[in-house]
Tab-separated table of C-alpha atoms and ligand atoms in Angstrom:
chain	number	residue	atom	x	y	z
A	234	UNK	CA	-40.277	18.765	35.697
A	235	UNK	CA	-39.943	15.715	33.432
A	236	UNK	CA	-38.852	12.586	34.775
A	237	UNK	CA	-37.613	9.603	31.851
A	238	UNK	CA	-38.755	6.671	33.810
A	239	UNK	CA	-37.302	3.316	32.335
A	240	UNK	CA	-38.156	0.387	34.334
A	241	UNK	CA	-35.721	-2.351	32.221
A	242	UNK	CA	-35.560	-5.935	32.531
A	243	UNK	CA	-36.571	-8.613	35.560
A	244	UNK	CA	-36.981	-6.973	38.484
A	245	UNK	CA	-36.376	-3.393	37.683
A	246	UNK	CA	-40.267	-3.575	36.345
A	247	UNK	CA	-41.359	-4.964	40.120
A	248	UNK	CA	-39.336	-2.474	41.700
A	249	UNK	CA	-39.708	0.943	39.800
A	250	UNK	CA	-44.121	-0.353	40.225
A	251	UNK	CA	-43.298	-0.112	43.561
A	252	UNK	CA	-41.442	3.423	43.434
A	253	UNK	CA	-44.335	4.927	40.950
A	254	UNK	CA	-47.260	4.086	43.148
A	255	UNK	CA	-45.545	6.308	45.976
A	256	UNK	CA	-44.039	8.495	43.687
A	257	UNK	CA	-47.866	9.183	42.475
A	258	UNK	CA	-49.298	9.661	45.058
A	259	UNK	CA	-47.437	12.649	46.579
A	260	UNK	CA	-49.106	15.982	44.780
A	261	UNK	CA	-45.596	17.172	43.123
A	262	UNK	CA	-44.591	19.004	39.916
A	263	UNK	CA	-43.384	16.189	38.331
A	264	UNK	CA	-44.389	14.435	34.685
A	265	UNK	CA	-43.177	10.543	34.472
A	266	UNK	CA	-42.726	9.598	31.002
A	267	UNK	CA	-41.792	6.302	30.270
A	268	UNK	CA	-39.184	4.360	28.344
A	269	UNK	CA	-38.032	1.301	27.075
A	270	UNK	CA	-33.812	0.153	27.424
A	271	UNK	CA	-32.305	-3.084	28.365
A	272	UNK	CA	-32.731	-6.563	27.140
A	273	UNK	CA	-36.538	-7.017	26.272
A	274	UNK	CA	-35.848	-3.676	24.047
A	275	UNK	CA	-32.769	-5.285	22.275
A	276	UNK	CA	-34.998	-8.502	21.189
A	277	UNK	CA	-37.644	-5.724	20.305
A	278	UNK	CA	-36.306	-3.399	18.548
A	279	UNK	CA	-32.390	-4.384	17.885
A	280	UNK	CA	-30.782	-1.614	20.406
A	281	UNK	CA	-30.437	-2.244	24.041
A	282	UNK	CA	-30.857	1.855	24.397
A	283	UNK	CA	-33.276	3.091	21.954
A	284	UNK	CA	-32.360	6.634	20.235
A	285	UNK	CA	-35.831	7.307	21.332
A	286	UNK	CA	-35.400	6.698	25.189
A	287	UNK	CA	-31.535	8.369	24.854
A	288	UNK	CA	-32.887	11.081	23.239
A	289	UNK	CA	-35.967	11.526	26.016
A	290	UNK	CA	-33.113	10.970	28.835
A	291	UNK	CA	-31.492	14.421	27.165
A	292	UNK	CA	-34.559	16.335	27.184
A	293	UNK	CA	-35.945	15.209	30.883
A	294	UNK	CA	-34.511	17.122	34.295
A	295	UNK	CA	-33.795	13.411	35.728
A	296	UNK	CA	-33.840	10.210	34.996
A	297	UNK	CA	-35.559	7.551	37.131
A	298	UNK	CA	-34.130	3.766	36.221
A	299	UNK	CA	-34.210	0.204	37.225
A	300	UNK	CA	-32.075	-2.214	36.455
A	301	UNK	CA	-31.043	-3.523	32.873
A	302	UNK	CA	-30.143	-7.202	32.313
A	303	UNK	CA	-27.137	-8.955	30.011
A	304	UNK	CA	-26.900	-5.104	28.180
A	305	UNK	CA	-26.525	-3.435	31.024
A	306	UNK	CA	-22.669	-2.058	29.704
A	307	UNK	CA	-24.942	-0.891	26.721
A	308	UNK	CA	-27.640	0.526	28.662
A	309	UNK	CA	-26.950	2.141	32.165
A	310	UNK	CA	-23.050	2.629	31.875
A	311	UNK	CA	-23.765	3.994	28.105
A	312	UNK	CA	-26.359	6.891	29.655
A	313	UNK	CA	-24.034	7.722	32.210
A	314	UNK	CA	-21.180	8.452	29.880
A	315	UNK	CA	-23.833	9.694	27.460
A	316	UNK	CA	-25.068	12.245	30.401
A	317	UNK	CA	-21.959	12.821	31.932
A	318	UNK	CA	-23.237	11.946	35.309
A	319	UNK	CA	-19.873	11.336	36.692
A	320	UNK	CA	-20.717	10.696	40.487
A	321	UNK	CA	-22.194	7.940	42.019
A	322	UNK	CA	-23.275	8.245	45.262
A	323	UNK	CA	-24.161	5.476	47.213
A	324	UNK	CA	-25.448	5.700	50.615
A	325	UNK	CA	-24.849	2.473	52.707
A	326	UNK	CA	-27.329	2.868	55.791
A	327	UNK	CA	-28.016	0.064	58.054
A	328	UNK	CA	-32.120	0.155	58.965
A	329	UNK	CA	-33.227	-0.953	62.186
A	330	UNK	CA	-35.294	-3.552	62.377
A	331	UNK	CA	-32.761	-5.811	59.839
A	332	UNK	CA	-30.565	-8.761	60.897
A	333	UNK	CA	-27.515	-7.394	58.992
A	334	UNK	CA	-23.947	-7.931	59.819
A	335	UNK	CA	-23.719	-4.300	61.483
A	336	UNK	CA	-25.513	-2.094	62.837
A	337	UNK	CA	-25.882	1.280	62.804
A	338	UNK	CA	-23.624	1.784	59.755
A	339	UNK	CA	-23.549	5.056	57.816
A	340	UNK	CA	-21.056	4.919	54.724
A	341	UNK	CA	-21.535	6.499	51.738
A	342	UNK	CA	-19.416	5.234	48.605
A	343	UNK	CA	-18.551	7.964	45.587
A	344	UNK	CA	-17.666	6.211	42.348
A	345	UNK	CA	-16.038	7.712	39.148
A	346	UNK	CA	-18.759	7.391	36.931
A	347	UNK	CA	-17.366	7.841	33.674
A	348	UNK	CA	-13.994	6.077	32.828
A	349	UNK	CA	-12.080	3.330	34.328
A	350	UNK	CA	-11.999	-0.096	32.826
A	351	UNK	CA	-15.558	0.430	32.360
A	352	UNK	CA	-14.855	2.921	29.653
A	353	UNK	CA	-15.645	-0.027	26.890
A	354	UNK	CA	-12.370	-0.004	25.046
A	355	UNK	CA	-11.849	-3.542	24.359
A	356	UNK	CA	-10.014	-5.075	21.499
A	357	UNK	CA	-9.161	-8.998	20.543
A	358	UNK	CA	-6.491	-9.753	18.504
A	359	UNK	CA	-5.285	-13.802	17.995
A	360	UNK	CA	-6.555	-14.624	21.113
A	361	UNK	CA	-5.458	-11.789	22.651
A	362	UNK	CA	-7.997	-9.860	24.788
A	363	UNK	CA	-6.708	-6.045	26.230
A	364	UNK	CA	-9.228	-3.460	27.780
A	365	UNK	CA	-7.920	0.075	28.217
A	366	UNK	CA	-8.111	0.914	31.625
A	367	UNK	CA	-8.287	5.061	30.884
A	368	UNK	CA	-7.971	7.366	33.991
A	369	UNK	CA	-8.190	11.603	33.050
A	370	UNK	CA	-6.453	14.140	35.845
A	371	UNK	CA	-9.729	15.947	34.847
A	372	UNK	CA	-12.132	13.410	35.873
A	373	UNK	CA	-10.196	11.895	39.164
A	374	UNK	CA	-10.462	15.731	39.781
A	375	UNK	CA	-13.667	15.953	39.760
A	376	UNK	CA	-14.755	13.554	41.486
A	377	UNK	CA	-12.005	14.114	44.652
A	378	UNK	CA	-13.524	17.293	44.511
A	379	UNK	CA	-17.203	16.159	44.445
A	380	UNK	CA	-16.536	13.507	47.784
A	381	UNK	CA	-15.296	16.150	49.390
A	382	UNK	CA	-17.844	18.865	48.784
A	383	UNK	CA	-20.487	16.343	49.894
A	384	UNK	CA	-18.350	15.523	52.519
A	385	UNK	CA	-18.175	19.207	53.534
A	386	UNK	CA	-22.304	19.521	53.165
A	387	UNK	CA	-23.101	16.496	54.607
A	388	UNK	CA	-21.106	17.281	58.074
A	389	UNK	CA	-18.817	14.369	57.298
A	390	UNK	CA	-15.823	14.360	58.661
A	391	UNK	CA	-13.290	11.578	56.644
A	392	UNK	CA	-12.781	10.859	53.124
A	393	UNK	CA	-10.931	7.430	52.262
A	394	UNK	CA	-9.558	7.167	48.643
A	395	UNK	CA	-9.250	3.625	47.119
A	396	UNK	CA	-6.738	2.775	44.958
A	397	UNK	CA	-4.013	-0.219	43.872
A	398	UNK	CA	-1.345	2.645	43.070
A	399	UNK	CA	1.413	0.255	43.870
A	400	UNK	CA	0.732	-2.295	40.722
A	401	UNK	CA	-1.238	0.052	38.493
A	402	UNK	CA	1.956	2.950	38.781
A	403	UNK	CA	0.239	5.455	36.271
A	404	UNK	CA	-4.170	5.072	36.062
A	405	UNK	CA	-4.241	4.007	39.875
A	406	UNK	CA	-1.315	6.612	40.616
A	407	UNK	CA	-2.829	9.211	38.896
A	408	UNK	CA	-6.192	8.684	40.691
A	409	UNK	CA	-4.076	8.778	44.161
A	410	UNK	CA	-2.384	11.895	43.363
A	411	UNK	CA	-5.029	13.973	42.533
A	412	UNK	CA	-7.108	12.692	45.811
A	413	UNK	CA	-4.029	14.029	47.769
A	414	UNK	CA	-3.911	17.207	46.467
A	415	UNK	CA	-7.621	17.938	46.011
A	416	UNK	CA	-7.354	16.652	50.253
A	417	UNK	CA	-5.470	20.106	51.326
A	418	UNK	CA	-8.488	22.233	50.294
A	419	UNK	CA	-10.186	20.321	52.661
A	420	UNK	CA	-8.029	20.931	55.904
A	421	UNK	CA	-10.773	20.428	57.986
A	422	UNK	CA	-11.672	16.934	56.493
A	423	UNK	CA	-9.487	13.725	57.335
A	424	UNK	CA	-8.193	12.143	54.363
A	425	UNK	CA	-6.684	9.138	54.310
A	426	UNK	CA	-6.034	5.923	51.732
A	427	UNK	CA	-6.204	2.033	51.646
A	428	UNK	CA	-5.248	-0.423	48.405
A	429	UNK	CA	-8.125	-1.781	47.074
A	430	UNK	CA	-7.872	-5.182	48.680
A	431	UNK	CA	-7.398	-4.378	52.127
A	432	UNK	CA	-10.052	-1.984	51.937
A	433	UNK	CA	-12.401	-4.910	51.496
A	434	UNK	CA	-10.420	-6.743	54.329
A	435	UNK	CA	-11.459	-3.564	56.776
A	436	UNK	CA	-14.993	-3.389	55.177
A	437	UNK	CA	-15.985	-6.682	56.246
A	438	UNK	CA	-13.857	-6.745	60.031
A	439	UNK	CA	-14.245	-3.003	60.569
A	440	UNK	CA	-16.572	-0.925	58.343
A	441	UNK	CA	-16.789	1.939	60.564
A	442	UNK	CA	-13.813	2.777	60.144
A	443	UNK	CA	-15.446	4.579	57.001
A	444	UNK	CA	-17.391	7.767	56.164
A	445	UNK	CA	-16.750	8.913	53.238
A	446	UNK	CA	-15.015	6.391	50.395
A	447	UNK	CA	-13.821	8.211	47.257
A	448	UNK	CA	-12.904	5.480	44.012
A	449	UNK	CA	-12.748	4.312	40.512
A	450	UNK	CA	-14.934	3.106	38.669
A	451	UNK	CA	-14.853	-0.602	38.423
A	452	UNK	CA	-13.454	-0.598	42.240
A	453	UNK	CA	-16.797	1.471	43.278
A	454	UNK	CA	-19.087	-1.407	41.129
A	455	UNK	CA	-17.238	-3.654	43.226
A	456	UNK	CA	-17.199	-1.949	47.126
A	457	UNK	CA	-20.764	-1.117	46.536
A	458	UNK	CA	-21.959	-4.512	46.195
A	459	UNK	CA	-19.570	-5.801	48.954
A	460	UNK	CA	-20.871	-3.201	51.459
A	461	UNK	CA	-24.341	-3.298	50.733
A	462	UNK	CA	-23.825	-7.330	52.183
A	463	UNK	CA	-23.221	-5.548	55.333
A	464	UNK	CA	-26.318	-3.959	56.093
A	465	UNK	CA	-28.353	-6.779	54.688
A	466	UNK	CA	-28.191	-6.765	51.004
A	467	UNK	CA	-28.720	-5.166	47.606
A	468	UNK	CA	-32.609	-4.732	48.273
A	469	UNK	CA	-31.534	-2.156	50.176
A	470	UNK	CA	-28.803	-0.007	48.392
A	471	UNK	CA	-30.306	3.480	46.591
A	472	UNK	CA	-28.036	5.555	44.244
A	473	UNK	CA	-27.758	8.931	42.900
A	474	UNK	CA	-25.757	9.511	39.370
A	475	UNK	CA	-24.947	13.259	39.747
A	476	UNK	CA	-23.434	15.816	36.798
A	477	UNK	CA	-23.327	18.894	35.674
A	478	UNK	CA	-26.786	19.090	34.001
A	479	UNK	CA	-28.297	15.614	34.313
A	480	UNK	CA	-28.728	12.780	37.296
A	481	UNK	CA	-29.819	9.531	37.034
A	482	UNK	CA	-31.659	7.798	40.164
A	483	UNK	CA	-31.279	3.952	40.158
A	484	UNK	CA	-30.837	1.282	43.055
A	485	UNK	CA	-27.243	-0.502	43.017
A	486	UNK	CA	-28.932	-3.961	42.258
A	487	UNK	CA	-29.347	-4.954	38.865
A	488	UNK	CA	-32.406	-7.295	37.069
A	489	UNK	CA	-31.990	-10.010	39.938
A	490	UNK	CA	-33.352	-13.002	37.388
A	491	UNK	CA	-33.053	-15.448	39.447
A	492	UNK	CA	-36.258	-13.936	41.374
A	493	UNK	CA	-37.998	-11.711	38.858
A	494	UNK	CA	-41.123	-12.692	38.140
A	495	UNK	CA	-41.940	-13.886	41.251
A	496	UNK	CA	-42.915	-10.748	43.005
A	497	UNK	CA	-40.584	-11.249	46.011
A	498	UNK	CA	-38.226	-8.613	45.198
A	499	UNK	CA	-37.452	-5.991	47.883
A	500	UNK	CA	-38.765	-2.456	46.667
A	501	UNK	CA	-36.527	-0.552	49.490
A	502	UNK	CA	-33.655	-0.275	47.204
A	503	UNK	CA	-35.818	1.397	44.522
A	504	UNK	CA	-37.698	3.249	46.736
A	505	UNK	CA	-35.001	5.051	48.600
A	506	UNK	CA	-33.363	5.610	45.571
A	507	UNK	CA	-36.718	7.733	44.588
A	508	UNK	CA	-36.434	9.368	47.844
A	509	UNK	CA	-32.760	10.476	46.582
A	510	UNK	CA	-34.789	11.684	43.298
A	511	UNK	CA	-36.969	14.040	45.973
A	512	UNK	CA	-34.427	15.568	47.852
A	513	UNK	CA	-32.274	16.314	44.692
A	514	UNK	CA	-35.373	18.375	43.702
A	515	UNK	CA	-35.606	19.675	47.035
A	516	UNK	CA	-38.602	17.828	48.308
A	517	UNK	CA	-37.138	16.921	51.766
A	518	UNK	CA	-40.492	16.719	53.638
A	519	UNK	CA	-41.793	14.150	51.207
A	520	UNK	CA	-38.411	12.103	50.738
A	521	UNK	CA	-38.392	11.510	54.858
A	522	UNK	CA	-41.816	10.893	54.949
A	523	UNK	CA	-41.198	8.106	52.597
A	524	UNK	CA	-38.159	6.932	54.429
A	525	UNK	CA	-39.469	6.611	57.373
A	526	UNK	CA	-42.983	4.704	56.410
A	527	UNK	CA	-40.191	2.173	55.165
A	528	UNK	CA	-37.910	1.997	58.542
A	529	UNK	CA	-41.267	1.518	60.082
A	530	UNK	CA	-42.404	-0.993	58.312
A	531	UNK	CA	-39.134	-2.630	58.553
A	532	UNK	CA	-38.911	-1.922	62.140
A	533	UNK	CA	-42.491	-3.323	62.889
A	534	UNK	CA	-41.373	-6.730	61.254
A	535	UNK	CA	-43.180	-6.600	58.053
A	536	UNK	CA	-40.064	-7.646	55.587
A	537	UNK	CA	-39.813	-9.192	52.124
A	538	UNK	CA	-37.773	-12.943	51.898
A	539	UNK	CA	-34.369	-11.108	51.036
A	540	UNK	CA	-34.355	-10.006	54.708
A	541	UNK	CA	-36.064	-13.268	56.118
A	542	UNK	CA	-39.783	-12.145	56.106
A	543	UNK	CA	-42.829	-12.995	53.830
A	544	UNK	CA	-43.640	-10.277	52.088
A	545	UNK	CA	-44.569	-10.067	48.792
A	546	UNK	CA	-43.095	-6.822	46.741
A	547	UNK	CA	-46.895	-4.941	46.423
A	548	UNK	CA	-47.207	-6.859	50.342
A	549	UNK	CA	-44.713	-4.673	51.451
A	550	UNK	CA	-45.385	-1.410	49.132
A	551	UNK	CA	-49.120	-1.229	50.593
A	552	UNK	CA	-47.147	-1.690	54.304
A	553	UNK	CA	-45.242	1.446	53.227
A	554	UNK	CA	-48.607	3.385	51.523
A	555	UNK	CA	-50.162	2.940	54.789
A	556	UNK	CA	-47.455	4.296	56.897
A	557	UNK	CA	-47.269	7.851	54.992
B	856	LIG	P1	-28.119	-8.446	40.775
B	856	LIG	O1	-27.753	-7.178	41.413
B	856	LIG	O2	-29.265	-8.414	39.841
B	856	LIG	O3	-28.457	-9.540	41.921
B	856	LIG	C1	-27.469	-10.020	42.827
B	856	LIG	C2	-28.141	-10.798	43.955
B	856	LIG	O4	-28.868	-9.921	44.811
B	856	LIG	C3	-29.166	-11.802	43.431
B	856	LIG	O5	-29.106	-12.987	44.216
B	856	LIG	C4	-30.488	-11.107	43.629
B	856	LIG	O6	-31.590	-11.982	43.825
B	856	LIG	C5	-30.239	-10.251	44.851
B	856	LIG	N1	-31.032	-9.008	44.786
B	856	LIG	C6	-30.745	-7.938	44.028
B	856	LIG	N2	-31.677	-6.991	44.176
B	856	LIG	C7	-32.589	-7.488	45.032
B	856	LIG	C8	-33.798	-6.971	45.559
B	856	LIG	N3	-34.274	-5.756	45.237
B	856	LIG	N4	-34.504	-7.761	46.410
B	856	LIG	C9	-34.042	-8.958	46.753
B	856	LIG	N5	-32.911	-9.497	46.295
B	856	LIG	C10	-32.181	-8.775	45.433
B	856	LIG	O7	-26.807	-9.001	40.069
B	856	LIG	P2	-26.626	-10.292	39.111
B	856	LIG	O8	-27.475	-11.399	39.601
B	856	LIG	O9	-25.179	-10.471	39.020
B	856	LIG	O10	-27.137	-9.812	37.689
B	856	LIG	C11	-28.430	-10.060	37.138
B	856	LIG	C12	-28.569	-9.271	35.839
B	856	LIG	O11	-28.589	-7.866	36.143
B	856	LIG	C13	-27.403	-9.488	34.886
B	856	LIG	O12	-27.936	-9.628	33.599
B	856	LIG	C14	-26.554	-8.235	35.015
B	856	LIG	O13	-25.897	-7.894	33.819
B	856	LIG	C15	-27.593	-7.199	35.365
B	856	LIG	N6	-27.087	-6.070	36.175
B	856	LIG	C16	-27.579	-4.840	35.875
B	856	LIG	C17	-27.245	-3.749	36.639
B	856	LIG	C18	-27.882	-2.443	36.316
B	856	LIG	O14	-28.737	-2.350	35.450
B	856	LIG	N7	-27.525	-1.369	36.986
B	856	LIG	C19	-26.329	-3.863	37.790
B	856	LIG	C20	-25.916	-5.215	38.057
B	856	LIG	C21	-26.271	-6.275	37.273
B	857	LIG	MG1	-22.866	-3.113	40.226
């Protein structure tokens, strides 16, 4: 199987280092190939998101990425409208061993992938700036129908659907619909639906009230980053961009410049995020085996400075080598 691998800007390079040297060292059918995308390739080459590297994306079974920098719109959002990888699925699990807000959290957040405000249909005209916020039936669809089919395989047992259907009357009420109806196929899932502002109000007082969240686009960019704060931050947030033919693997966090370069960075994020890589392939065994070298490691007090330890990035990474 080939695997794009495109490490991008700040600390996506420190991270996805991280990732490879466990990635390489398990003894699976897999052929990294690597890529350049993001900033550094703009000022190199004049396109955030080389034809080359799109191109290699198209022909590779997945694609394993880091985090992009000021193009980000032109790199990671472009692929996943580019690959159609219309669900997001982000898994927000507390680990023991971490001073986080709460404990013992389990959420995982579905985003529309592939429309929204995010779309990229902006015009200015006299000092007049408009984005088109574009919502499809066939995409809200979709993606109702993908958070509850992992609902359904995951042994989850609520879906929430996020929304502001009472000041955006047609995108957000479209969205809203379509979760209620795709709901009834799923009799033996609760459903049930917040506005997007309270549902941050009962993420930060009372997150277990969630299992399953189901949401735009721009509203899932947002959520994710929120609820990743309450397990202890965005070095520890994996996700999994799932479609039809393609998925893309990359942690929630993006280039982090303000401590790239300094080799403090938290590999968990990225890690994980290849462990979601491994069990989309089917590689279970090796993906918990990962996993868990990292919850031990955490657990046994070796942490990088994002969750109040010392540890350098490749610190940490051996930690996690020698735990496998
Ligand atoms: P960010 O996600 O890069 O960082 C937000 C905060 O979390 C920072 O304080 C950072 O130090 C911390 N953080 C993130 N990942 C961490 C990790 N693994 N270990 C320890 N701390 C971590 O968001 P920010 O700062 O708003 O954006 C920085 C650059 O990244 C911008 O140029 C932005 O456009 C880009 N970006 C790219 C994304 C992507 O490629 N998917 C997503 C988000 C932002
Ligand atoms: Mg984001």
């Amino acid at each position: 199987m080939r695997i794009a691998v495109i490490p991008g800007d700040g600390i996506g390079k420190e991270v996805m280092n991280a990732a490879m040297i466990l990635l390489e060292n398990l003894n699976l059918p897999f052929k990294y190939e690597f890529y350049e995308a993001g900033d550094e390739a703009l000022k190199k080459y004049g396109k955030a998101l080389p034809d080359e590297t799109l191109e290699a994306c198209k022909k590779s079974d997945a694609v394993l990425f880091g985090a992009a920098g000021e193009t980000a719109a032109d790199v990671i959002v472009k692929l996943r409208q580019e690959l159609d990888v219309f669900a997001n699925v982000r898994p927000i699990k507390s680990i023991k061993g971490v001073d986080s807000l709460y404990k013992d959290l389990d959420v995982v957040i579905i985003r529309e992938n592939t429309e929204c405000l995010y779309k990229g249909i902006e015009f200015e005209i006299d000092g007049v700036a408009q984005t088109l916020r574009v919502i499809t039936k066939k995409a809200s669809e979709r993606i109702a129908r993908f958070a509850f089919e992992f609902a359904r395989k995951e042994k989850r047992k609520k879906v929430t659907s996020l929304h502001k259907a009472n000041v955006m009357k047609k995108t957000c009420g479209l969205f809203r619909d379509v979760c209620r109806e795709v709901a009834k196929d799923y009799p033996e899932i609760s459903f049930n639906e917040y506005y997007i502002d309270a549902a941050c109000l009962y993420l930060v007082m009372d997150p277990y009230r969630f299992d399953v969240i189901v949401t735009t686009n721009m509203f899932g960019d947002i959520v994710s980053d929120l609820a990743a704060g309450l397990i202890g931050g965005l070095g520890l947030a994996p996700s999994a961009n799932i479609g039809e033919r393609y998925a893309i693997f990359e942690p929630v966090h993006g280039a982090a410049f303000d401590i790239a370069g300094k080799g403090i960075a938290n590999p968990t994020a990225m890690i994980l995020t290849a462990c979601m890589m491994l069990k989309h392939f089917g590689f279970r065994d090796e993906a918990s085996r990962i996993e868990k070298a990292v919850e031990d490691t955490i657990a046994s007090g070796l942490k990088t400075r994002d969750l109040g330890g010392n540890l350098k990035t490749f610190e940490f990474t051996r930690e996690v080598v020698k735990r496998i």
